[in-house]
Amino acid sequence: MLSPTEENYLKVILALSSKNEQAVHTNAIAAELRIAAATATDMCKKLAVKKLVSHEKYKGVLLTKTGYLKACLIIRKHRLWETFLVEQLKFKWDEVHEIAEQLEHIDSEELVNRLELLLGSPKTDPHGDPIPDKNGYLPPSRSMPLAEAATHDVHVVRGVADQSSKFLQLLNKLNIGIGSRIRIMEKFDFDQSIAIKVDQQKTVHISDQVARNIIVK
Amino acid sequence: MLSPTEENYLKVILALSSKNEQAVHTNAIAAELRIAAATATDMCKKLAVKKLVSHEKYKGVLLTKTGYLKACLIIRKHRLWETFLVEQLKFKWDEVHEIAEQLEHIDSEELVNRLELLLGSPKTDPHGDPIPDKNGYLPPSRSMPLAEAATHDVHVVRGVADQSSKFLQLLNKLNIGIGSRIRIMEKFDFDQSIAIKVDQQKTVHISDQVARNIIVK
DNA sequence: ATAAAAATTTAGACTAGCCTAAAAATAATT
DNA sequence: AATTATTTTTAGGCTAGTCTAAATTTTTAT
């Protein structure tokens, strides 16, 4: 059995490694969890002893197969609880994170499986993120340029095809970053430009060139 | 904010003091929580510093007004979650306790209030215990002899009017004790005897004299 | 290529919540 | 009423998870 603290480390390591594919630096973990770097190093060593991560001194950590599975099951609980909070308890999607952070550590497989049933086995949570199944399987995220994504759906920004500062500065202006939720409101055939809503703010209009360089899933 | 551990102490102190009305001995707390007596003494001193209990050395503790309120709100959460688990997730009434022990420590007033609404503001949990309202008010339990209680309802045994060993031995045989749940199946006018189900076991038949000496609520 | 800067780890210390063993206070028994 | 037994508290220690400060390793820049 893992402590809530250990579970939080695994979750953060998974989140950070899915962006980079690289080993996750202990400092990045510390920053994310808002704890001292020394504390993160310490815990990483403990997680390595438990074979949940592999730890190479001064290089960082990588989840082992077991660690990855555990992390996915925590994500599963988190996302199912978020769905419950929004769909059944009528919370807004921006109010549920802190509560789900607590609920995700409740230890009962039966509970989470029944919760999934109650909710009708949803595939994604209220933020559009996919919910792993009871085996921890997280469907591969088929990412694509925003330009090719479906109208009306919400898409999560996962990266950018163009890394030039000119493009990134434009994204900053539009308040678009990794993790932003973009809903496509309308597509205009004339120039392939599209109207989008970023994180439920007011609708803005972007060119096809911009849309082709934003990677979403 | 209270830690889950502190909350558990308050809950146990409330449970033990509602039986006795007396100060709760630290040893009784230790026994209930299955921890060493020294540990309970220690924590009681800490709770006293926080003004949640009053502690008189070698005598035991009593909940303060604040402590009592906090304990009631934990009971509220526990019982609402139990109701949710049984009514929405279709757990059996004997499967929910451990899970509710975890859920009761989730820190969000909004969550528990919305949960109450979702469940239709139930007055009792699946075990027949009353659910405190959002101000922590626990309706006074109007207890009465089982003989006067309503047919078909479930009643919780809270005490005995006759404390003779002969009577108590009979109750032992019937598997009736403090906390037993008795459902009255049928009353017989001929001799005022009644048919009851104890803790969902098979139906048994008891005399009016026995029924008059079992106090339920 | 080497020195300076940045990142990471080690060392030592703190708190919460637990323990055992010994001491002190209260209760029970003769 | 005094002695014995029981209950409760004190004293000292342990682990998990956190911290700061110092030492070490890696990276960056001259």
Coordinates of C-alpha atoms (C1' of nucleotides) in Angstrom, one line a residue:
Chain A
M1 CA 0.0 0.0 0.0
L2 CA 1.2 3.5 -0.9
S3 CA 0.8 6.5 1.2
P4 CA -1.0 9.6 -0.2
T5 CA 2.4 11.3 -0.4
E6 CA 3.9 8.5 -2.4
E7 CA 0.9 8.5 -4.7
N8 CA 1.3 12.2 -5.3
Y9 CA 4.9 11.7 -6.3
L10 CA 4.0 9.0 -8.8
K11 CA 1.3 11.1 -10.3
V12 CA 3.6 14.1 -10.7
I13 CA 6.3 12.0 -12.2
L14 CA 3.9 10.6 -14.7
A15 CA 2.6 14.0 -15.6
L16 CA 6.1 15.4 -16.1
S17 CA 7.4 12.4 -18.0
S18 CA 4.5 12.4 -20.5
K19 CA 5.5 15.9 -21.6
N20 CA 9.2 15.1 -22.0
E21 CA 9.7 11.3 -22.5
Q22 CA 13.0 12.1 -20.7
A23 CA 14.0 11.2 -17.1
V24 CA 12.2 13.5 -14.7
H25 CA 14.6 15.8 -12.7
T26 CA 14.1 15.8 -8.9
N27 CA 14.0 19.5 -9.0
A28 CA 11.0 19.5 -11.4
I29 CA 9.2 17.2 -9.0
A30 CA 10.0 19.5 -6.1
A31 CA 8.8 22.5 -8.0
E32 CA 5.5 20.8 -8.9
L33 CA 4.8 19.7 -5.4
R34 CA 6.1 22.9 -3.9
I35 CA 8.6 21.2 -1.5
A36 CA 12.3 21.5 -1.0
A37 CA 14.5 19.8 -3.6
A38 CA 16.2 17.8 -0.9
T39 CA 12.8 16.3 0.1
A40 CA 12.1 15.2 -3.5
T41 CA 15.5 13.5 -3.8
D42 CA 14.9 11.7 -0.5
M43 CA 11.5 10.4 -1.6
C44 CA 12.8 9.4 -5.1
K45 CA 15.4 7.2 -3.4
K46 CA 12.6 5.6 -1.4
L47 CA 10.5 5.0 -4.4
A48 CA 13.5 3.5 -6.2
V49 CA 13.9 1.0 -3.3
K50 CA 10.2 0.1 -3.8
K51 CA 10.9 -0.4 -7.5
L52 CA 8.4 2.2 -8.5
V53 CA 10.9 4.3 -10.2
S54 CA 14.5 3.9 -11.4
H55 CA 16.7 6.6 -10.1
E56 CA 20.1 7.6 -11.4
K57 CA 22.0 10.0 -9.3
Y58 CA 22.0 13.6 -10.6
K59 CA 20.0 12.4 -13.7
G60 CA 16.5 12.0 -12.4
V61 CA 13.9 9.3 -12.2
L62 CA 11.8 7.2 -14.6
L63 CA 8.7 5.2 -13.7
T64 CA 9.1 1.4 -13.8
K65 CA 6.3 -0.7 -15.2
T66 CA 4.7 -1.0 -11.7
G67 CA 5.1 2.6 -11.0
Y68 CA 3.5 3.6 -14.2
L69 CA 0.5 1.3 -13.6
K70 CA 0.0 2.7 -10.1
A71 CA 0.2 6.2 -11.4
C72 CA -2.4 5.4 -14.1
L73 CA -4.8 4.0 -11.5
I74 CA -4.5 7.1 -9.4
I75 CA -5.2 9.2 -12.5
R76 CA -8.2 7.0 -13.1
K77 CA -9.6 7.7 -9.6
H78 CA -8.9 11.4 -9.9
R79 CA -10.7 11.7 -13.2
L80 CA -13.7 9.5 -12.3
W81 CA -14.1 11.6 -9.1
E82 CA -13.9 14.8 -11.1
T83 CA -16.6 13.5 -13.4
F84 CA -18.8 12.6 -10.4
L85 CA -18.3 16.0 -8.9
V86 CA -19.3 17.8 -12.1
E87 CA -22.0 15.5 -13.4
Q88 CA -23.7 14.4 -10.2
L89 CA -22.9 17.1 -7.7
K90 CA -23.1 20.0 -10.3
F91 CA -19.8 21.5 -9.4
K92 CA -18.2 23.7 -12.1
W93 CA -15.2 22.2 -13.9
D94 CA -12.8 24.6 -12.3
E95 CA -13.9 23.8 -8.7
V96 CA -13.3 20.1 -8.6
H97 CA -9.5 19.7 -8.7
E98 CA -8.7 20.2 -5.0
I99 CA -11.5 17.9 -3.9
A100 CA -10.5 15.2 -6.4
E101 CA -6.9 15.5 -5.1
Q102 CA -8.2 14.3 -1.8
L103 CA -10.7 11.7 -3.2
E104 CA -8.1 10.1 -5.4
H105 CA -6.3 8.6 -2.3
I106 CA -9.4 6.8 -1.0
D107 CA -8.3 3.1 -1.0
S108 CA -11.0 0.9 -2.5
E109 CA -10.9 -0.7 -5.9
E110 CA -14.6 -1.7 -5.6
L111 CA -15.5 1.9 -4.9
V112 CA -13.9 3.3 -8.0
N113 CA -15.2 0.5 -10.2
R114 CA -18.8 1.1 -9.0
L115 CA -18.3 4.8 -9.4
E116 CA -17.4 4.2 -13.0
L117 CA -20.5 2.2 -13.5
L118 CA -22.7 4.9 -11.9
L119 CA -21.3 7.4 -14.3
G120 CA -21.9 5.2 -17.3
S121 CA -18.2 4.4 -17.9
P122 CA -17.2 7.8 -19.3
K123 CA -14.2 7.9 -21.6
T124 CA -13.0 11.4 -20.6
D125 CA -13.2 13.6 -17.6
P126 CA -14.8 17.1 -17.5
H127 CA -11.5 18.6 -18.8
G128 CA -11.4 16.3 -21.8
D129 CA -8.7 14.1 -20.4
P130 CA -9.0 10.4 -21.0
I131 CA -9.9 8.1 -18.1
P132 CA -7.8 4.9 -17.8
D133 CA -9.7 1.6 -17.5
K134 CA -9.6 -0.7 -14.4
N135 CA -6.4 -2.3 -15.7
G136 CA -4.7 1.1 -15.8
Y137 CA -4.7 1.2 -19.5
L138 CA -4.6 4.8 -20.8
P139 CA -5.7 4.9 -24.5
P140 CA -2.9 6.3 -26.6
S141 CA -3.6 10.0 -27.2
R142 CA -3.9 10.4 -30.9
S143 CA -2.8 14.0 -31.2
M144 CA -3.3 16.2 -34.2
P145 CA -3.0 19.8 -35.3
L146 CA -5.9 21.9 -34.1
A147 CA -6.7 22.6 -37.7
E148 CA -7.8 19.0 -38.3
A149 CA -9.8 18.7 -35.0
A150 CA -13.5 18.4 -34.9
T151 CA -15.8 21.4 -34.5
H152 CA -17.7 21.8 -31.3
D153 CA -15.4 19.4 -29.3
V154 CA -13.0 20.5 -26.6
H155 CA -9.4 19.8 -27.4
V156 CA -6.4 19.9 -25.0
V157 CA -3.3 21.6 -26.2
R158 CA -0.4 19.1 -26.0
G159 CA 2.4 20.9 -27.9
V160 CA 3.3 23.1 -30.7
A161 CA 4.7 22.3 -34.1
D162 CA 6.5 25.6 -34.5
Q163 CA 8.7 26.5 -31.6
S164 CA 9.7 29.9 -32.9
S165 CA 9.5 32.7 -30.3
K166 CA 7.3 34.7 -32.7
F167 CA 4.7 31.9 -32.7
L168 CA 5.0 31.3 -28.9
Q169 CA 4.6 35.0 -28.3
L170 CA 1.4 34.9 -30.3
L171 CA 0.2 32.0 -28.3
N172 CA 0.9 33.9 -25.1
K173 CA -1.2 36.8 -26.3
L174 CA -4.0 34.3 -27.0
N175 CA -3.6 32.8 -23.5
I176 CA -2.9 29.4 -25.1
G177 CA -0.4 27.1 -23.5
I178 CA 0.2 23.4 -22.8
G179 CA -2.9 22.2 -21.2
S180 CA -5.2 24.9 -22.5
R181 CA -8.7 23.6 -23.4
I182 CA -9.8 24.8 -26.8
R183 CA -13.3 24.5 -28.1
I184 CA -13.7 25.0 -31.9
M185 CA -16.8 27.2 -32.3
E186 CA -16.8 27.5 -36.1
K187 CA -14.6 26.9 -39.2
F188 CA -14.6 29.4 -42.1
D189 CA -14.1 27.7 -45.5
F190 CA -13.0 30.9 -47.2
D191 CA -9.6 31.0 -45.6
Q192 CA -9.7 27.9 -43.3
S193 CA -9.5 30.3 -40.3
I194 CA -11.4 29.2 -37.2
A195 CA -13.2 30.7 -34.2
I196 CA -12.2 29.2 -30.9
K197 CA -12.9 29.5 -27.2
V198 CA -9.8 29.1 -25.0
D199 CA -10.4 27.9 -21.4
Q200 CA -14.0 29.1 -21.6
Q201 CA -13.0 32.7 -22.1
K202 CA -14.5 34.8 -24.9
T203 CA -14.3 33.6 -28.5
V204 CA -11.3 34.6 -30.6
H205 CA -10.4 34.1 -34.3
I206 CA -7.2 32.4 -35.4
S207 CA -5.7 31.8 -38.8
D208 CA -5.2 28.4 -40.4
Q209 CA -1.5 28.8 -40.0
V210 CA -1.8 29.1 -36.3
A211 CA -4.3 26.3 -36.1
R212 CA -1.9 24.0 -38.0
N213 CA 0.8 24.6 -35.4
I214 CA -1.1 23.9 -32.3
I215 CA -1.1 20.2 -31.4
V216 CA -4.1 19.0 -29.5
K217 CA -5.6 15.7 -28.5
Chain B
M1 CA -7.9 22.3 10.3
L2 CA -7.9 18.9 12.0
S3 CA -5.9 15.9 10.9
P4 CA -7.7 12.7 10.2
T5 CA -6.1 11.3 13.4
E6 CA -7.5 14.2 15.5
E7 CA -10.9 13.7 13.9
N8 CA -10.9 10.1 14.8
Y9 CA -10.2 10.9 18.4
L10 CA -13.1 13.3 18.5
K11 CA -15.4 10.8 16.9
V12 CA -14.5 8.1 19.4
I13 CA -14.8 10.4 22.3
L14 CA -18.3 11.4 21.2
A15 CA -19.3 7.8 20.7
L16 CA -18.0 6.8 24.2
S17 CA -19.4 9.8 26.0
S18 CA -22.9 9.4 24.5
K19 CA -23.1 6.0 26.2
N20 CA -21.9 7.2 29.6
E21 CA -22.5 10.9 29.9
Q22 CA -19.3 10.7 32.1
A23 CA -15.8 11.8 31.3
V24 CA -14.2 9.4 28.8
H25 CA -11.2 7.5 30.1
T26 CA -8.0 7.7 28.0
N27 CA -7.8 3.9 28.2
A28 CA -11.2 3.5 26.7
I29 CA -10.1 5.7 23.8
A30 CA -7.0 3.7 23.4
A31 CA -8.9 0.4 23.4
E32 CA -11.4 1.7 20.8
L33 CA -8.7 3.0 18.5
R34 CA -6.4 0.0 19.2
I35 CA -3.5 2.1 20.1
A36 CA -1.3 2.2 23.2
A37 CA -2.7 4.0 26.3
A38 CA 0.3 6.4 26.3
T39 CA -0.5 7.5 22.8
A40 CA -4.1 8.3 23.7
T41 CA -3.0 10.3 26.8
D42 CA -0.6 12.3 24.6
M43 CA -3.2 13.1 22.0
C44 CA -5.8 14.1 24.6
K45 CA -3.4 16.6 26.0
K46 CA -2.9 18.0 22.5
L47 CA -6.7 18.2 21.9
A48 CA -7.0 20.0 25.3
V49 CA -4.5 22.6 24.2
K50 CA -6.7 23.1 21.1
K51 CA -9.7 23.5 23.3
L52 CA -11.5 20.6 21.7
V53 CA -11.7 18.6 25.0
S54 CA -11.2 19.4 28.6
H55 CA -8.7 17.0 30.2
E56 CA -8.4 16.3 33.9
K57 CA -5.4 14.2 34.8
Y58 CA -6.2 10.6 35.7
K59 CA -9.9 11.4 35.2
G60 CA -10.4 11.5 31.4
V61 CA -11.7 13.9 28.8
L62 CA -14.9 15.7 27.9
L63 CA -15.7 17.3 24.6
T64 CA -16.0 21.1 24.7
K65 CA -18.7 22.8 22.7
T66 CA -16.3 23.2 19.8
G67 CA -15.1 19.7 20.0
Y68 CA -18.7 18.4 20.1
L69 CA -19.6 20.4 17.1
K70 CA -16.6 19.1 15.1
A71 CA -17.4 15.5 16.1
C72 CA -21.0 15.9 14.9
L73 CA -19.9 17.2 11.6
I74 CA -17.6 14.2 11.1
I75 CA -20.5 11.9 12.0
R76 CA -22.6 13.8 9.5
K77 CA -20.0 13.2 6.7
H78 CA -19.6 9.6 7.7
R79 CA -23.4 8.9 7.6
L80 CA -24.0 10.8 4.4
W81 CA -21.2 8.9 2.6
E82 CA -22.6 5.6 3.9
T83 CA -26.0 6.5 2.5
F84 CA -24.4 7.4 -0.8
L85 CA -22.5 4.1 -0.9
V86 CA -25.6 2.1 -0.3
E87 CA -28.2 4.0 -2.2
Q88 CA -26.2 5.1 -5.3
L89 CA -23.4 2.6 -5.5
K90 CA -25.4 -0.4 -4.3
F91 CA -23.1 -1.5 -1.6
K92 CA -24.5 -3.7 1.1
W93 CA -24.9 -2.0 4.5
D94 CA -22.2 -4.1 6.1
E95 CA -19.6 -3.2 3.4
V96 CA -19.6 0.5 3.7
H97 CA -18.1 1.3 7.1
E98 CA -14.4 1.1 6.2
I99 CA -14.8 3.2 3.1
A100 CA -16.9 5.8 4.9
E101 CA -14.1 5.9 7.5
Q102 CA -11.9 7.2 4.8
L103 CA -14.4 9.5 3.1
E104 CA -15.4 11.2 6.3
H105 CA -12.0 13.0 6.4
I106 CA -12.4 14.6 3.0
D107 CA -12.2 18.3 3.7
S108 CA -14.9 20.2 1.8
E109 CA -18.1 21.6 3.3
E110 CA -19.5 22.3 -0.1
L111 CA -19.0 18.6 -1.1
V112 CA -20.9 17.2 1.8
N113 CA -23.7 19.7 1.5
R114 CA -24.1 18.9 -2.2
L115 CA -24.0 15.2 -1.4
E116 CA -26.8 15.7 1.1
L117 CA -28.9 17.3 -1.7
L118 CA -28.1 14.6 -4.2
L119 CA -29.4 12.0 -1.6
G120 CA -32.5 14.0 -0.9
S121 CA -31.6 15.1 2.5
P122 CA -32.0 11.8 4.3
K123 CA -32.7 11.8 8.0
T124 CA -30.9 8.5 8.8
D125 CA -28.1 6.5 7.4
P126 CA -28.5 2.8 6.2
H127 CA -28.0 1.6 9.7
G128 CA -30.8 3.7 11.1
D129 CA -28.6 6.3 12.7
P130 CA -29.6 9.9 12.5
I131 CA -27.7 12.3 10.2
P132 CA -26.8 15.7 11.8
D133 CA -27.7 18.8 9.8
K134 CA -25.1 21.2 8.3
N135 CA -24.9 23.1 11.6
G136 CA -24.0 19.8 13.3
Y137 CA -27.3 19.5 15.0
L138 CA -28.0 15.9 15.9
P139 CA -31.8 15.5 16.7
P140 CA -32.3 14.3 20.2
S141 CA -32.9 10.6 20.1
R142 CA -36.3 10.0 21.5
S143 CA -35.7 6.5 22.8
M144 CA -38.5 4.2 23.8
P145 CA -39.2 0.6 24.7
L146 CA -39.2 -1.7 21.7
A147 CA -42.7 -2.7 22.7
E148 CA -43.9 0.8 21.7
A149 CA -41.9 1.1 18.5
A150 CA -43.5 1.1 15.0
T151 CA -43.9 -2.1 13.1
H152 CA -41.7 -2.6 9.9
D153 CA -39.2 0.1 10.9
V154 CA -35.7 -0.6 12.0
H155 CA -34.8 0.3 15.5
V156 CA -31.4 0.6 17.1
V157 CA -30.9 -0.9 20.6
R158 CA -29.6 1.8 22.9
G159 CA -30.0 0.2 26.3
V160 CA -32.0 -2.1 28.6
A161 CA -34.5 -1.2 31.3
D162 CA -33.9 -4.4 33.3
Q163 CA -30.2 -5.0 34.0
S164 CA -30.6 -8.4 35.7
S165 CA -28.3 -11.1 34.5
K166 CA -31.3 -13.3 33.7
F167 CA -32.5 -10.7 31.2
L168 CA -29.1 -10.0 29.8
Q169 CA -28.4 -13.7 29.4
L170 CA -31.6 -14.0 27.4
L171 CA -30.5 -11.0 25.2
N172 CA -27.2 -12.7 24.6
K173 CA -29.0 -15.8 23.4
L174 CA -31.1 -13.7 21.0
N175 CA -27.9 -12.0 19.8
I176 CA -29.2 -8.6 20.9
G177 CA -26.8 -6.0 22.3
I178 CA -26.2 -2.3 22.3
G179 CA -26.2 -1.2 18.7
S180 CA -28.2 -4.2 17.4
R181 CA -30.7 -3.3 14.6
I182 CA -34.1 -4.7 15.2
R183 CA -36.9 -4.7 12.6
I184 CA -40.3 -5.4 13.9
M185 CA -42.0 -7.8 11.5
E186 CA -45.3 -8.3 13.2
K187 CA -47.2 -7.7 16.5
F188 CA -49.6 -10.2 18.0
D189 CA -52.6 -8.7 19.8
F190 CA -53.3 -11.8 21.7
D191 CA -50.4 -11.5 24.1
Q192 CA -48.6 -8.4 22.8
S193 CA -45.7 -10.6 21.7
I194 CA -43.8 -9.5 18.6
A195 CA -41.8 -11.1 15.8
I196 CA -38.5 -9.4 15.1
K197 CA -35.4 -9.6 12.9
V198 CA -32.1 -8.9 14.6
D199 CA -29.3 -7.6 12.4
Q200 CA -31.0 -9.1 9.3
Q201 CA -30.8 -12.6 10.7
K202 CA -33.7 -15.0 10.8
T203 CA -37.0 -13.9 12.5
V204 CA -37.5 -14.6 16.2
H205 CA -40.4 -14.2 18.5
I206 CA -40.2 -12.4 21.8
S207 CA -42.6 -11.7 24.6
D208 CA -44.1 -8.4 25.5
Q209 CA -42.1 -8.4 28.7
V210 CA -38.8 -8.7 26.8
A211 CA -39.9 -6.0 24.3
R212 CA -40.7 -3.6 27.2
N213 CA -37.2 -3.9 28.5
I214 CA -35.3 -3.3 25.3
I215 CA -34.7 0.4 24.8
V216 CA -34.5 1.5 21.2
K217 CA -34.4 4.6 19.1
Chain C
dA1 C1' 39.9 24.1 -20.7
dT2 C1' 39.0 25.9 -16.8
dA3 C1' 36.3 28.7 -13.7
dA4 C1' 31.8 30.1 -12.4
dA5 C1' 27.0 29.0 -12.1
dA6 C1' 23.3 25.9 -11.5
dA7 C1' 21.4 21.6 -10.1
dT8 C1' 21.4 17.7 -7.0
dT9 C1' 22.6 15.2 -3.0
dT10 C1' 24.1 14.6 1.8
dA11 C1' 23.9 15.8 6.6
dG12 C1' 21.5 17.1 10.5
dA13 C1' 17.2 18.6 12.5
dC14 C1' 12.1 19.2 13.3
dT15 C1' 6.9 17.5 14.1
dA16 C1' 3.1 14.2 14.2
dG17 C1' 1.8 10.0 15.6
dC18 C1' 3.0 5.9 17.2
dC19 C1' 5.6 2.6 20.6
dT20 C1' 7.6 0.3 25.3
dA21 C1' 9.0 0.5 30.0
dA22 C1' 9.0 2.9 34.2
dA23 C1' 6.8 6.0 37.5
dA24 C1' 2.9 8.0 39.7
dA25 C1' -1.9 8.2 41.0
dT26 C1' -6.2 6.1 41.9
dA27 C1' -9.1 2.2 43.1
dA28 C1' -9.8 -2.2 45.4
dT29 C1' -9.1 -5.6 48.9
dT30 C1' -8.0 -7.4 53.1
Chain D
dA1 C1' -6.0 1.9 57.1
dA2 C1' -2.6 -0.2 54.7
dT3 C1' -1.2 -2.9 51.1
dT4 C1' -2.0 -4.6 46.5
dA5 C1' -3.8 -4.1 41.9
dT6 C1' -5.2 -1.3 38.2
dT7 C1' -5.2 2.8 35.6
dT8 C1' -2.9 6.7 33.8
dT9 C1' 0.9 9.5 32.9
dT10 C1' 5.8 10.4 32.0
dA11 C1' 10.1 9.5 29.7
dG12 C1' 12.6 8.2 25.9
dG13 C1' 12.6 6.3 21.2
dC14 C1' 11.1 5.2 16.3
dT15 C1' 9.5 6.4 11.3
dA16 C1' 7.5 9.3 7.6
dG17 C1' 7.8 13.4 5.6
dT18 C1' 9.3 17.8 5.8
dC19 C1' 13.0 21.6 6.3
dT20 C1' 17.8 24.4 5.9
dA21 C1' 22.6 24.6 5.1
dA22 C1' 26.7 22.6 3.3
dA23 C1' 28.9 19.6 0.0
dT24 C1' 29.1 17.5 -4.5
dT25 C1' 28.3 16.9 -9.3
dT26 C1' 26.9 18.6 -13.7
dT27 C1' 26.3 22.3 -16.9
dT28 C1' 27.5 26.7 -18.9
dA29 C1' 30.3 30.4 -20.1
dT30 C1' 34.4 32.6 -20.7

